[in-house]
Short mmCIF file of C-alpha atoms and ligand atoms in Angstrom, two decimals:
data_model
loop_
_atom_site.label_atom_id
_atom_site.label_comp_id
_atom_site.label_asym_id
_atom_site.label_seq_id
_atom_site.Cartn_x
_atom_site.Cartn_y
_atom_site.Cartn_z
CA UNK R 1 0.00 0.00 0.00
CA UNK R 2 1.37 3.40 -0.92
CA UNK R 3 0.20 6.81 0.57
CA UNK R 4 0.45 10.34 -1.01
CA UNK R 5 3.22 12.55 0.90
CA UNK R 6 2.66 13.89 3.72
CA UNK R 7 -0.07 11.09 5.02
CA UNK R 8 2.64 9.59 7.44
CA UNK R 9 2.67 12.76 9.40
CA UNK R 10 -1.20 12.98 9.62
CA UNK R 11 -1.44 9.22 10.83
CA UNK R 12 0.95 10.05 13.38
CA UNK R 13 -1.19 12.87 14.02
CA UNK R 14 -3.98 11.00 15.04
CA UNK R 15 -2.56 7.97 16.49
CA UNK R 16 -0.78 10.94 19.29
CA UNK R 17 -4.78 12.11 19.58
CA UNK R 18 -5.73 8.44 19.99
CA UNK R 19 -3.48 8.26 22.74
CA UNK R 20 -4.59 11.04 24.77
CA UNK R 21 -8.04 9.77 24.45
CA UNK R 22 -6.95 6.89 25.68
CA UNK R 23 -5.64 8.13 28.21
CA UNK R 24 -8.21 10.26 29.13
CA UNK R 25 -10.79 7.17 28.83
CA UNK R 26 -8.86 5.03 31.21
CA UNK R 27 -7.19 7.77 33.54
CA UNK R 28 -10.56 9.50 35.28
CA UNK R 29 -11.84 6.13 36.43
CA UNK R 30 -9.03 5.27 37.93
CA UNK R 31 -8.06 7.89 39.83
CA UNK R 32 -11.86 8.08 40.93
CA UNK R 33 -10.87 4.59 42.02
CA UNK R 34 -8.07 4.93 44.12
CA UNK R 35 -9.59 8.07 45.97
CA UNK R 36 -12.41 6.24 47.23
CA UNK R 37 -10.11 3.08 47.98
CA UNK R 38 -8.04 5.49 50.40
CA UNK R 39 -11.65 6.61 51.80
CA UNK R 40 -12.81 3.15 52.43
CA UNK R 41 -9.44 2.67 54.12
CA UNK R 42 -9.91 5.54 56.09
CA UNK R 43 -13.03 5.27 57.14
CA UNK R 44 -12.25 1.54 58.01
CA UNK R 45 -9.27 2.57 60.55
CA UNK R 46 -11.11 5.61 62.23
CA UNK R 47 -13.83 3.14 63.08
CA UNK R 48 -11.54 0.61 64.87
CA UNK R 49 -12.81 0.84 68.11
CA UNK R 50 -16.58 0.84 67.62
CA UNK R 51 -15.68 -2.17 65.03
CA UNK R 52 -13.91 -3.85 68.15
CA UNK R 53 -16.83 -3.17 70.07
CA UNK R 54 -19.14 -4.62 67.57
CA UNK R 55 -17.42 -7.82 67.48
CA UNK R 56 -16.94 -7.89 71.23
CA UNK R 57 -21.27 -7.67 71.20
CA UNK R 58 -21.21 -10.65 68.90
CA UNK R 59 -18.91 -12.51 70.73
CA UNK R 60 -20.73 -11.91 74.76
CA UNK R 61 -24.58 -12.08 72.92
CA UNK R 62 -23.30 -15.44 71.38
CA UNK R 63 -20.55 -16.90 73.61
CA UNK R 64 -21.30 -19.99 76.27
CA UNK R 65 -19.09 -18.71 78.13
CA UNK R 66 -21.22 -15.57 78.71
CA UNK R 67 -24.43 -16.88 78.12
CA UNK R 68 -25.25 -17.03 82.16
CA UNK R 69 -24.85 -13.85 82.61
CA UNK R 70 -27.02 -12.99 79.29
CA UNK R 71 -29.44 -14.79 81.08
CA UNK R 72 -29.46 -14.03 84.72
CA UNK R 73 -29.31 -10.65 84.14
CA UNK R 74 -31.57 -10.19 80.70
CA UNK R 75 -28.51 -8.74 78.56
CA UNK R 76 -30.00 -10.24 75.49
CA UNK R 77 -31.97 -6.87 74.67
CA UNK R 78 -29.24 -4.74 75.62
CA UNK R 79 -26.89 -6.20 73.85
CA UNK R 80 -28.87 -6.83 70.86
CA UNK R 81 -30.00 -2.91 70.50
CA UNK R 82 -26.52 -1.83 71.42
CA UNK R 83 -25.44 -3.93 68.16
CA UNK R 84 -27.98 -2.51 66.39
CA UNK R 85 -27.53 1.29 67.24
CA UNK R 86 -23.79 0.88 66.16
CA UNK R 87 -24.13 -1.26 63.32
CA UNK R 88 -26.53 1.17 62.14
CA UNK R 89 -24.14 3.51 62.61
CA UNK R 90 -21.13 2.18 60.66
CA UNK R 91 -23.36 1.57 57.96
CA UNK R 92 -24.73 4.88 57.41
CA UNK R 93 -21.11 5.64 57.15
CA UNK R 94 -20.19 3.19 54.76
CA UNK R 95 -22.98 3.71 52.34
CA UNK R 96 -22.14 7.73 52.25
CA UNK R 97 -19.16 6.79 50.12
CA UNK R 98 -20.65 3.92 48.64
CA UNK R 99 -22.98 6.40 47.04
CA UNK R 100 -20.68 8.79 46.21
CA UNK R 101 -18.47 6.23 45.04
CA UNK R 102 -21.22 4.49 42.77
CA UNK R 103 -21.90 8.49 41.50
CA UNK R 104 -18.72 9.50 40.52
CA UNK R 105 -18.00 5.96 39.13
CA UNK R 106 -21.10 6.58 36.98
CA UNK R 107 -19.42 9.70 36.17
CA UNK R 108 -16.00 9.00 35.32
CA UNK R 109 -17.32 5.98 33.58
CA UNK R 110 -19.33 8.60 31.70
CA UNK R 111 -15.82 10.21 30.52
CA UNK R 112 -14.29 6.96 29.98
CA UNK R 113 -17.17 5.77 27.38
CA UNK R 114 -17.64 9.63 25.47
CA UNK R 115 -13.65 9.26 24.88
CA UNK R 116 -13.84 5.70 23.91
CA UNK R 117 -16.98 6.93 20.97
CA UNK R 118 -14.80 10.55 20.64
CA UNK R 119 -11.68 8.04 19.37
CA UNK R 120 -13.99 6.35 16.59
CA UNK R 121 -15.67 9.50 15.66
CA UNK R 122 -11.98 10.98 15.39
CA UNK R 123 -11.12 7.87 13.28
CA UNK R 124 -14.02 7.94 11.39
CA UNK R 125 -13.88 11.54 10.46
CA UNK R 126 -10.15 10.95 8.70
CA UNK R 127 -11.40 8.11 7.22
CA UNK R 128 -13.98 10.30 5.46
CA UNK R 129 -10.97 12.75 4.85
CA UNK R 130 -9.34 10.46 2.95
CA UNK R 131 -6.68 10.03 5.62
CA UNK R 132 -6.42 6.75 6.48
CA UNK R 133 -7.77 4.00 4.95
CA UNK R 134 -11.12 1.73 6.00
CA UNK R 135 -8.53 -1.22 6.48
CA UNK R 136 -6.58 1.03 8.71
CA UNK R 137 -10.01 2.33 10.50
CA UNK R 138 -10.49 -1.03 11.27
CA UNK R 139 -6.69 -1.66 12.78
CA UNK R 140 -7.26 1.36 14.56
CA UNK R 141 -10.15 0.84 16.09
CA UNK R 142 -9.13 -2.57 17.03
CA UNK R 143 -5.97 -1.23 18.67
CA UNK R 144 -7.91 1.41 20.37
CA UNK R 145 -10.72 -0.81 22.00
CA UNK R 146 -7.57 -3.54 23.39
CA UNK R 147 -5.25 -1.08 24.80
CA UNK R 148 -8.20 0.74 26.31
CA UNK R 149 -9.01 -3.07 27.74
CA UNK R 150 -5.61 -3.71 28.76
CA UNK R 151 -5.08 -0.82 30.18
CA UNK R 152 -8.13 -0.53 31.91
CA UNK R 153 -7.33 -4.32 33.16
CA UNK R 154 -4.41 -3.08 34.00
CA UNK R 155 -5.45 -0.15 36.76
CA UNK R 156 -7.81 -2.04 37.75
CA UNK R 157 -5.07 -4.54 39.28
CA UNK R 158 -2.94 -1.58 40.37
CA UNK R 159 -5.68 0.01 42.11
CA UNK R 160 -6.52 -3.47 44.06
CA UNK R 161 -2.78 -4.03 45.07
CA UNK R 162 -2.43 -0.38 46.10
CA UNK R 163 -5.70 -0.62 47.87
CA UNK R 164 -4.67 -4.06 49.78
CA UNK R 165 -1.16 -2.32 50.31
CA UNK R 166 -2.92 0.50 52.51
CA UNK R 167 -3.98 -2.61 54.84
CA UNK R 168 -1.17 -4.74 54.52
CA UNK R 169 0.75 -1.32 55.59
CA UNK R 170 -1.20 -1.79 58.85
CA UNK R 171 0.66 -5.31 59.19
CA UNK R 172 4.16 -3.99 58.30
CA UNK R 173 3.90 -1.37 61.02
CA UNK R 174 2.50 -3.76 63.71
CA UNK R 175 5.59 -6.30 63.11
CA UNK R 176 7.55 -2.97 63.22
CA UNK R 177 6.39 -2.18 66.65
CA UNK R 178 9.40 -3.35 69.32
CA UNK R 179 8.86 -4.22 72.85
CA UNK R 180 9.65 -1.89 75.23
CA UNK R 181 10.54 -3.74 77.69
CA UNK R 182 13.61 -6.32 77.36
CA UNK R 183 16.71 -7.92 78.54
CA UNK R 184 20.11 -5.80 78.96
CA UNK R 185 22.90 -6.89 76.66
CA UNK R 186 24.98 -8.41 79.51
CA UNK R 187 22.65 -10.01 81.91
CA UNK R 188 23.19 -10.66 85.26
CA UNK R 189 23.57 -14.26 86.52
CA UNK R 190 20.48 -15.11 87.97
CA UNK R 191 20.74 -15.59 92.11
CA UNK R 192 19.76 -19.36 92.96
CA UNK R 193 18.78 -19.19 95.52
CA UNK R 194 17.60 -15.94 96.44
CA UNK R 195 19.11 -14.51 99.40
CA UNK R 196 17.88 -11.08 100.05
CA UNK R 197 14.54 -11.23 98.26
CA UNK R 198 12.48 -8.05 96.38
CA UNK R 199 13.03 -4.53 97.42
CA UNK R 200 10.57 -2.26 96.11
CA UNK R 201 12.10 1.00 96.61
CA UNK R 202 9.46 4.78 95.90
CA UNK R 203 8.01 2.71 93.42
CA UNK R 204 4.96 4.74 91.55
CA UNK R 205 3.34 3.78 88.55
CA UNK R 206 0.76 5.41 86.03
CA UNK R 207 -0.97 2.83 83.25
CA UNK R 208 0.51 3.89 80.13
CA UNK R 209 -1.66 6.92 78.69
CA UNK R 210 -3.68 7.14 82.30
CA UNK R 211 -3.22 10.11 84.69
CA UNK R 212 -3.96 8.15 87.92
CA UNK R 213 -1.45 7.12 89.96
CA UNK R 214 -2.18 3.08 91.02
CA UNK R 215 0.76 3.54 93.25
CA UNK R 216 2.72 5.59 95.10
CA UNK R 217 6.04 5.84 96.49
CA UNK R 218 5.91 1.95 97.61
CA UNK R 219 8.62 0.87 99.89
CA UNK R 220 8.85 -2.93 101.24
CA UNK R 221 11.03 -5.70 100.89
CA UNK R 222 9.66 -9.42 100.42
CA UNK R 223 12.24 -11.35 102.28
CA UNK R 224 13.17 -14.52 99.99
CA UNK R 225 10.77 -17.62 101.56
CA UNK R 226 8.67 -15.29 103.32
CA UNK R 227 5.06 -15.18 102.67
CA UNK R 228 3.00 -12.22 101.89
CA UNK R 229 -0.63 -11.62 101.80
CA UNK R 230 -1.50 -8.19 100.32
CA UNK R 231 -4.97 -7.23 100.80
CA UNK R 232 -6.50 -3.91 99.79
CA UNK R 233 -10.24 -3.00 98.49
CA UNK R 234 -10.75 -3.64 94.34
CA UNK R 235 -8.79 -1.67 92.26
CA UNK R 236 -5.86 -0.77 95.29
CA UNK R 237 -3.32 -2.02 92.95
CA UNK R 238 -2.35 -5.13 93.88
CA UNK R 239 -2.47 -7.11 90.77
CA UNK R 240 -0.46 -4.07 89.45
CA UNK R 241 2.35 -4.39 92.09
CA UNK R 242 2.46 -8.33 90.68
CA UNK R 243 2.67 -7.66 87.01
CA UNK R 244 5.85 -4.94 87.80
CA UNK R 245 7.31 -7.88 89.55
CA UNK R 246 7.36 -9.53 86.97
CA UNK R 247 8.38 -7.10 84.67
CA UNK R 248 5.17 -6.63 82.61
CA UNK R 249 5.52 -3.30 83.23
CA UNK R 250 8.40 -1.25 84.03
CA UNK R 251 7.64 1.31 87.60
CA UNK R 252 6.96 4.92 86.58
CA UNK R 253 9.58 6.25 89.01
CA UNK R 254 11.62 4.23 91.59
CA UNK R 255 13.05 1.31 91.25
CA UNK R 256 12.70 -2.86 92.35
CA UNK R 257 15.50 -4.97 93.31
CA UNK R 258 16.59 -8.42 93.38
CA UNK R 259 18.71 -9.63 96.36
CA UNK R 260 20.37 -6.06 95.55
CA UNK R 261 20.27 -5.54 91.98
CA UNK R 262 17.52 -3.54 89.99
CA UNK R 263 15.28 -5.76 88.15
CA UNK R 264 16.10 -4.83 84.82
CA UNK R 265 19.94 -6.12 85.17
CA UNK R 266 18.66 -9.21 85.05
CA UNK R 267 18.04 -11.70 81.85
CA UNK R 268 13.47 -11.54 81.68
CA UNK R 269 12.81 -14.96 80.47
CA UNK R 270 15.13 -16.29 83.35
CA UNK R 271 12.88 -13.45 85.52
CA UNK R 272 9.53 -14.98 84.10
CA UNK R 273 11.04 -18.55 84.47
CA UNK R 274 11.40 -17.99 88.16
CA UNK R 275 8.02 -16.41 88.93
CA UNK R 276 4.75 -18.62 88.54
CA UNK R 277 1.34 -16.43 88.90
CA UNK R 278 -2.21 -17.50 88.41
CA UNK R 279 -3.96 -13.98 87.41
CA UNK R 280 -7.39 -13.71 88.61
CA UNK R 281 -8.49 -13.20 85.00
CA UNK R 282 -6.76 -16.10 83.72
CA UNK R 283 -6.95 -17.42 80.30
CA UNK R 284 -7.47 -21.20 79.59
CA UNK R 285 -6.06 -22.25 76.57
CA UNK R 286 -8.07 -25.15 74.80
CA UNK R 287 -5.40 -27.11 73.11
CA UNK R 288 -4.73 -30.52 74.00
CA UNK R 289 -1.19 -30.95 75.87
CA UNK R 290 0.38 -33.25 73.55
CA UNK R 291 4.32 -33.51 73.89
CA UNK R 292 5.03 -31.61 71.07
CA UNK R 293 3.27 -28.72 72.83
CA UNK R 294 4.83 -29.02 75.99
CA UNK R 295 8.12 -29.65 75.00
CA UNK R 296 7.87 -26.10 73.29
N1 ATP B 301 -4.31 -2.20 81.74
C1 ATP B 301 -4.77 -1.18 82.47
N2 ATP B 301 -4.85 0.06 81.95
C2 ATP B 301 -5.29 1.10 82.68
N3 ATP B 301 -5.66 1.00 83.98
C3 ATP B 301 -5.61 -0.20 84.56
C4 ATP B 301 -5.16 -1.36 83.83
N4 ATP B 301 -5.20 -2.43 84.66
C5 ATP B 301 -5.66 -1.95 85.83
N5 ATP B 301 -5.89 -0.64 85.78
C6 ATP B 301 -6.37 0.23 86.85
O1 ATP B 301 -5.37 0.21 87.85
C7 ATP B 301 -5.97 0.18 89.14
C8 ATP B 301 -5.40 -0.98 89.91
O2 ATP B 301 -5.85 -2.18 89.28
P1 ATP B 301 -5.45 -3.62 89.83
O3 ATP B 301 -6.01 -4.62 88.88
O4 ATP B 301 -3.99 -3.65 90.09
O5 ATP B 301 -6.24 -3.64 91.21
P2 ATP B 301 -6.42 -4.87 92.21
O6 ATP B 301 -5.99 -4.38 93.55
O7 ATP B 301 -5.76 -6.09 91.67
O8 ATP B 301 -8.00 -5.01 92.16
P3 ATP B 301 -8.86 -6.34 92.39
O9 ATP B 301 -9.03 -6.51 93.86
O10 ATP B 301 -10.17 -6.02 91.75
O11 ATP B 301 -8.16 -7.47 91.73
C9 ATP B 301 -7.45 0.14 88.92
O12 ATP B 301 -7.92 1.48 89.04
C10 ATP B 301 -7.61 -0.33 87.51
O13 ATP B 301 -8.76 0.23 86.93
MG1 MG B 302 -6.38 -7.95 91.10
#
């Protein structure tokens, strides 16, 4: 096939038009996309807590192990409208942007199909002109209508990855997180047996992000093989004083000792090893104690 001089330039011509409307078909919708992924995300996170509360509703209005208490005391309405009012809730909230979502979809999608007919009017009119040939109209319009589908594809895929990214970010940071409290490089040997026992020396200590103080400038020492019953009214703070002996919590201000040494000098999972507590709120863990569980 041979073309008169100067048709080269005016195919290129519209093939560099053809791309912009491709671009301009597949660009809107995506970019509609994406916002309203990083809404959904949004709106996701800042409900966390009411989200936690929903599923702790499900799990004490459905739970044996609460259902007594659902019982004795009649929760089962409570509970049940308490769902509801928050479910409600997070729902009006999700469909707000699924409206606007499903309008400026419509929209964009709106753009996306008058630049997908604008491209064959565009090819039809330099067909007409003599331009470019019927068997390149139909190569063209080919082309056009499988790069707008693979590109469209394409987004599409980006747009779910980036969208699962913004959660799986959640993950990344959560591994990133580092405990706060751990063992020193160099630990020291721990005593055995213990001689002097636990010093507590002006310990005080504030739950992290709290303003009350659950205690205050404590001073005793448990001798080692002496026994100690602390008794105080609910709430006095003596589960507290048990979890800083064991170091799941570090004192505000002051400082515990072991047989002379502050707490943190020592190695924790020899610390932990050496200290056996049943919590009032203990958790039983329902797995069958095979050997290859205990010997872990
Ligand atoms: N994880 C926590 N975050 C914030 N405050 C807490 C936390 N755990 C306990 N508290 C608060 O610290 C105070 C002391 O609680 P603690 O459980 O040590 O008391 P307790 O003397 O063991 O009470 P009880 O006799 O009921 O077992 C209470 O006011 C409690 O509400
Ligand atoms: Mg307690």
């Amino acid at each position: 096939m041979s073309f008169p001089s100067g048709t080269w330039h005016r195919i290129d011509c519209v093939q560099s038009w053809l791309i912009l409307i491709l671009l301009i078909a597949v660009l809107p919708a995506f970019l509609g996309e994406s916002y309203f992924n990083q809404q959904s995300y949004s709106l996701t996170r800042s409900w966390t807590p009411e989200r936690r509360e929903l599923d702790y509703l499900r799990f004490i209005g459905a739970s044996d192990q609460t259902a007594k208490e659902v019982k004795i005391f009649g929760l089962a309405d409570f509970l049940a409208n308490r769902f509801k009012r928050l479910a409600h809730r997070y729902v009006l909230a999700n469909k707000h942007i699924a409206i606007r979502r499903a309008g400026w979809g419509a929209a964009l999608g709106l753009i996306s199909t008058a630049a997908y007919y604008g491209a064959y009017i565009l090819i039809i009119q330099q067909t007409i002109a003599g331009i470019i040939t019927i068997g390149t109209l139909t190569f063209l319009a080919g082309s056009f209508d499988r790069m707008r589908g693979l590109l469209q594809g394409l987004m599409s895929r980006f747009s779910t990855i980036a969208e699962a990214a913004l959660y799986l970010q959640d993950l990344f940071d959560f591994f990133a997180i580092q405990p706060e409290i751990v063992s020193p490089k160099n630990p020291r040997p721990f005593p055995n047996p213990i001689r002097e026992g636990f010093t507590f020396e002006q310990v005080s200590f504030k739950y992290p992000d709290t303003e009350k103080w659950v205690l205050q400038d404590l001073d005793f020492t448990l001798q080692a093989g002496e026994k100690l019953a602390l008794v105080g009214e609910n709430g006095a703070g003596k589960t507290t004083l048990v979890k800083l002996l064991a170091r799941l919590y570090e004192p505000t201000t002051g400082r515990i000792l072991l047989d002379g040494h502050d707490l943190r000098e020592y190695d924790l999972a020899t610390l932990r090893d050496h200290i056996g507590i049943i919590f009032q709120g203990f958790s039983k863990i329902c797995v069958t104690c095979r050997r290859k569980y205990c010997d872990r």
